[in-house]
């Protein structure tokens, strides 16, 4: 049996909870069993719509780990594939929050008009999926421009903290004021 079409692809970032692995198996004999092994835990794969699917469990800490896929056909032939993934359980780093056209005094940025334009710099190995800012009218999703996220946020007339939440592509979030 030949294993292919594995999703997620080798080298992908995965979150800290279990994740689905799907794959194709091609063989002239019918495939009678397929399984996924991660960290010694074996999960039998089920066939759904022509593809095999199983749940893999990543390690408890961030870093690379291997997942093995095994498929056997009726004649006793076995196909094996091993892929390495990166477990990411850490939210993105928000390294900079800038309020354009503001004046900084006493550690506070004073805004002359609202809505204010915010520029946020955030980074993450898994890729930042979204950045939201809590304004007086509710959360505002900023638009991505490389590692920068920009948008206009309505702020109140009184002094208030602006909370920025960055979420990466596997669902980890971090918040910074």
Coordinates of C-alpha atoms in Angstrom, one line a residue:
X1 CA 0.0 0.0 0.0
X2 CA 1.1 3.5 -0.8
X3 CA 0.1 6.3 1.6
X4 CA -0.3 9.8 0.2
X5 CA -2.4 13.0 0.3
X6 CA -1.8 13.4 4.1
X7 CA -3.5 16.3 5.7
X8 CA -2.2 18.3 7.6
X9 CA 0.9 18.2 5.5
X10 CA 4.3 17.4 6.9
X11 CA 5.8 20.3 8.9
X12 CA 2.4 21.8 9.7
X13 CA 1.7 23.5 13.0
X14 CA -0.9 21.9 15.1
X15 CA -2.6 23.0 18.3
X16 CA -2.3 21.5 21.8
X17 CA -5.5 19.4 21.5
X18 CA -6.0 16.3 19.4
X19 CA -6.0 16.9 15.6
X20 CA -7.4 15.0 12.7
X21 CA -5.1 13.3 10.2
X22 CA -6.6 12.2 6.9
X23 CA -4.8 10.3 4.1
X24 CA -5.3 8.2 0.9
X25 CA -4.1 4.7 0.5
X26 CA -3.6 3.2 -3.0
X27 CA -3.2 -0.5 -3.5
X28 CA -4.4 -3.2 -5.9
X29 CA -5.5 -5.3 -3.0
X30 CA -8.2 -3.9 -0.7
X31 CA -6.8 -2.2 2.4
X32 CA -8.0 -4.0 5.5
X33 CA -6.5 -1.8 8.2
X34 CA -4.9 1.6 8.7
X35 CA -3.8 3.4 11.8
X36 CA -2.0 6.5 13.0
X37 CA 0.6 6.4 15.8
X38 CA 1.7 9.5 17.8
X39 CA 3.8 9.4 20.9
X40 CA 3.2 5.6 21.2
X41 CA -0.6 6.0 21.1
X42 CA -2.2 4.1 18.3
X43 CA -5.5 5.3 16.8
X44 CA -7.3 3.1 14.3
X45 CA -8.2 5.0 11.1
X46 CA -11.7 4.8 9.7
X47 CA -12.6 5.1 6.0
X48 CA -14.8 8.1 5.2
X49 CA -15.6 8.9 1.6
X50 CA -12.6 7.2 0.1
X51 CA -10.1 8.7 2.6
X52 CA -8.9 7.4 5.9
X53 CA -9.2 9.5 9.1
X54 CA -7.8 9.2 12.6
X55 CA -7.2 11.4 15.6
X56 CA -3.6 12.1 16.7
X57 CA -2.6 13.5 20.1
X58 CA 0.4 15.9 20.2
X59 CA 2.8 16.1 23.1
X60 CA 2.2 18.3 26.2
X61 CA 4.9 20.8 25.3
X62 CA 5.7 22.8 22.2
X63 CA 8.1 21.3 19.7
X64 CA 8.4 18.8 16.9
X65 CA 7.0 15.3 17.1
X66 CA 6.6 12.4 14.6
X67 CA 3.3 10.8 13.5
X68 CA 3.4 7.4 11.8
X69 CA 0.8 6.1 9.4
X70 CA 0.5 2.4 8.7
X71 CA -1.8 0.7 6.2
X72 CA -2.0 -3.1 5.5
X73 CA -3.7 -4.9 2.6
X74 CA -5.4 -8.3 2.4
X75 CA -2.2 -9.9 1.2
X76 CA -0.2 -8.8 4.2
X77 CA 1.7 -6.0 2.6
X78 CA 2.3 -2.9 4.7
X79 CA 2.8 0.7 3.7
X80 CA 4.3 3.2 6.2
X81 CA 4.7 6.9 6.2
X82 CA 6.2 9.1 8.9
X83 CA 5.6 12.8 9.1
X84 CA 6.9 15.5 11.5
X85 CA 4.6 18.2 12.9
X86 CA 5.2 21.1 15.2
X87 CA 3.0 21.4 18.3
X88 CA 2.2 25.1 19.1
X89 CA 0.3 25.8 22.3
X90 CA 1.5 29.4 22.6
X91 CA -0.4 32.5 21.5
X92 CA 1.2 35.1 19.2
X93 CA 3.5 37.8 20.5
X94 CA 2.0 41.2 20.2
X95 CA 5.2 43.3 20.0
X96 CA 3.9 46.7 19.2
X97 CA 0.7 48.7 19.5
X98 CA 0.7 52.1 17.9
X99 CA -2.1 54.6 17.8
X100 CA -1.5 56.9 14.8
X101 CA -1.8 60.6 15.2
X102 CA -1.6 60.4 19.0
X103 CA 0.6 62.2 21.5
X104 CA 2.3 60.3 24.3
X105 CA 2.4 61.9 27.7
X106 CA 3.1 60.1 31.0
X107 CA 3.0 56.7 29.4
X108 CA -0.5 57.4 27.9
X109 CA -1.3 57.9 24.2
X110 CA -3.7 60.7 23.8
X111 CA -6.0 60.6 20.7
X112 CA -7.3 63.8 19.2
X113 CA -10.2 62.2 17.3
X114 CA -12.1 58.9 17.1
X115 CA -12.1 56.4 15.5
X116 CA -8.4 56.1 16.0
X117 CA -6.2 54.2 13.6
X118 CA -4.3 51.4 15.4
X119 CA -1.4 49.5 14.0
X120 CA -0.4 46.3 15.7
X121 CA 2.6 44.2 15.1
X122 CA 2.2 40.5 16.0
X123 CA 4.1 37.4 15.1
X124 CA 3.9 33.6 15.6
X125 CA 5.6 30.6 14.0
X126 CA 2.2 29.1 13.1
X127 CA 1.1 32.4 11.5
X128 CA -1.2 35.0 13.0
X129 CA -4.8 34.4 11.9
X130 CA -6.5 37.5 13.3
X131 CA -6.0 40.5 15.5
X132 CA -9.0 42.1 17.2
X133 CA -9.2 45.3 19.3
X134 CA -11.9 46.0 21.9
X135 CA -13.4 49.4 21.1
X136 CA -16.4 51.1 22.8
X137 CA -18.7 49.7 20.0
X138 CA -17.4 46.1 20.5
X139 CA -14.5 44.1 19.0
X140 CA -13.0 45.3 15.7
X141 CA -11.0 42.9 13.5
X142 CA -7.9 44.6 12.1
X143 CA -6.8 44.0 8.5
X144 CA -3.6 42.0 7.9
X145 CA -0.7 43.7 6.1
X146 CA 2.2 41.3 6.5
X147 CA 3.1 41.1 10.2
X148 CA 1.2 44.3 10.8
X149 CA -2.5 44.6 11.4
X150 CA -4.4 47.9 10.9
X151 CA -7.8 49.3 11.5
X152 CA -9.9 52.1 12.9
X153 CA -11.4 51.7 16.4
X154 CA -13.9 53.9 18.1
X155 CA -12.5 55.0 21.5
X156 CA -14.3 56.8 24.3
X157 CA -13.7 60.4 25.3
X158 CA -12.3 59.3 28.7
X159 CA -9.0 57.6 29.2
X160 CA -9.3 53.9 28.7
X161 CA -7.1 50.9 28.0
X162 CA -7.2 49.3 24.5
X163 CA -7.1 45.5 24.6
X164 CA -5.6 43.7 21.6
X165 CA -6.1 40.0 21.1
X166 CA -4.0 38.1 18.5
X167 CA -5.0 34.6 17.5
X168 CA -2.7 32.2 15.5
X169 CA -3.7 29.8 12.8
X170 CA -4.2 26.9 15.3
X171 CA -6.4 28.8 17.7
X172 CA -3.9 30.0 20.4
X173 CA -4.6 33.6 21.6
X174 CA -2.8 36.2 23.6
X175 CA -4.1 39.6 24.9
X176 CA -2.1 42.7 25.5
X177 CA -3.2 46.2 26.7

